[in-house]
Amino acid sequence: MRKFIARKAMCNAAEFAFERLLHHAKIKSVDFDSQTLIKIAKQHEIGLRRIKLALPYLKKEYGHSVRQVDGKYVTKLRWSNVPARVVLDYVFGLDQVFNWRGHHVGIDVTANPESVYDKQGKLAGLKVLWRAIGIDFCSVFLVNIPEDRPAEMRVDALVSAIRKIVKAEGEQVVELGL
């Protein structure tokens, strides 16, 4: 139960709704190790830049203070303390990675229609990174969550959207209403 609460707290409403929909559809997420992800990212120039951009946040959230010989404290980061999902999000730009009939699909979830094309450009720029960790297809999912009623678990719409991603064999933007 504790692990579930931590995962819920780190993601926004659209990401959480999408994760619930994947769970409801019985689609399993791909498990990664944060140290392996960092090792792969460090092999690419774009990965090094993304790590450098993410370090201040990661040190603040997951770092620990170490006292040096001169008495000053320095914040250190152990990659093993950082959840792999956080590394996927901040370094690789992905919120979800799952296996769909033998294909690894990476998803960046958003509820903001104005950020869709920026996210699509980001994913295209990070293609070398997500290819390096074995992801075949990436897409941005624009999730529309109604305010006047609870979100519905529309598995058929999700399956149809995933099929479009795999058949198109490329990055695209998919709108998913719940």
PDB file of N, CA and C in Angstrom, residues 23 41 61 103 110 142 150:
ATOM      1  N   HIS A  23      -4.118  -0.256 -15.727  1.00  0.00           N
ATOM      2  CA  HIS A  23      -4.341  -1.324 -14.747  1.00  0.00           C
ATOM      3  C   HIS A  23      -5.681  -2.010 -15.003  1.00  0.00           C
ATOM      4  N   ALA A  41      21.599   6.656 -20.163  1.00  0.00           N
ATOM      5  CA  ALA A  41      21.470   8.075 -20.503  1.00  0.00           C
ATOM      6  C   ALA A  41      22.831   8.757 -20.586  1.00  0.00           C
ATOM      7  N   GLU A  61      14.894  16.455  -3.752  1.00  0.00           N
ATOM      8  CA  GLU A  61      13.868  15.474  -3.395  1.00  0.00           C
ATOM      9  C   GLU A  61      14.447  14.175  -2.828  1.00  0.00           C
ATOM     10  N   HIS A 103       5.572  -5.261 -28.346  1.00  0.00           N
ATOM     11  CA  HIS A 103       6.151  -3.940 -28.618  1.00  0.00           C
ATOM     12  C   HIS A 103       6.200  -3.152 -27.318  1.00  0.00           C
ATOM     13  N   THR A 110      -0.579  14.000 -20.832  1.00  0.00           N
ATOM     14  CA  THR A 110      -0.853  15.385 -20.478  1.00  0.00           C
ATOM     15  C   THR A 110      -2.356  15.632 -20.496  1.00  0.00           C
ATOM     16  N   LEU A 142      -3.200  12.906 -24.905  1.00  0.00           N
ATOM     17  CA  LEU A 142      -3.953  14.016 -24.338  1.00  0.00           C
ATOM     18  C   LEU A 142      -5.178  13.413 -23.667  1.00  0.00           C
ATOM     19  N   PRO A 150     -17.398  11.314 -12.664  1.00  0.00           N
ATOM     20  CA  PRO A 150     -16.161  10.544 -12.491  1.00  0.00           C
ATOM     21  C   PRO A 150     -15.660   9.991 -13.827  1.00  0.00           C
TER      22      PRO A 150
END
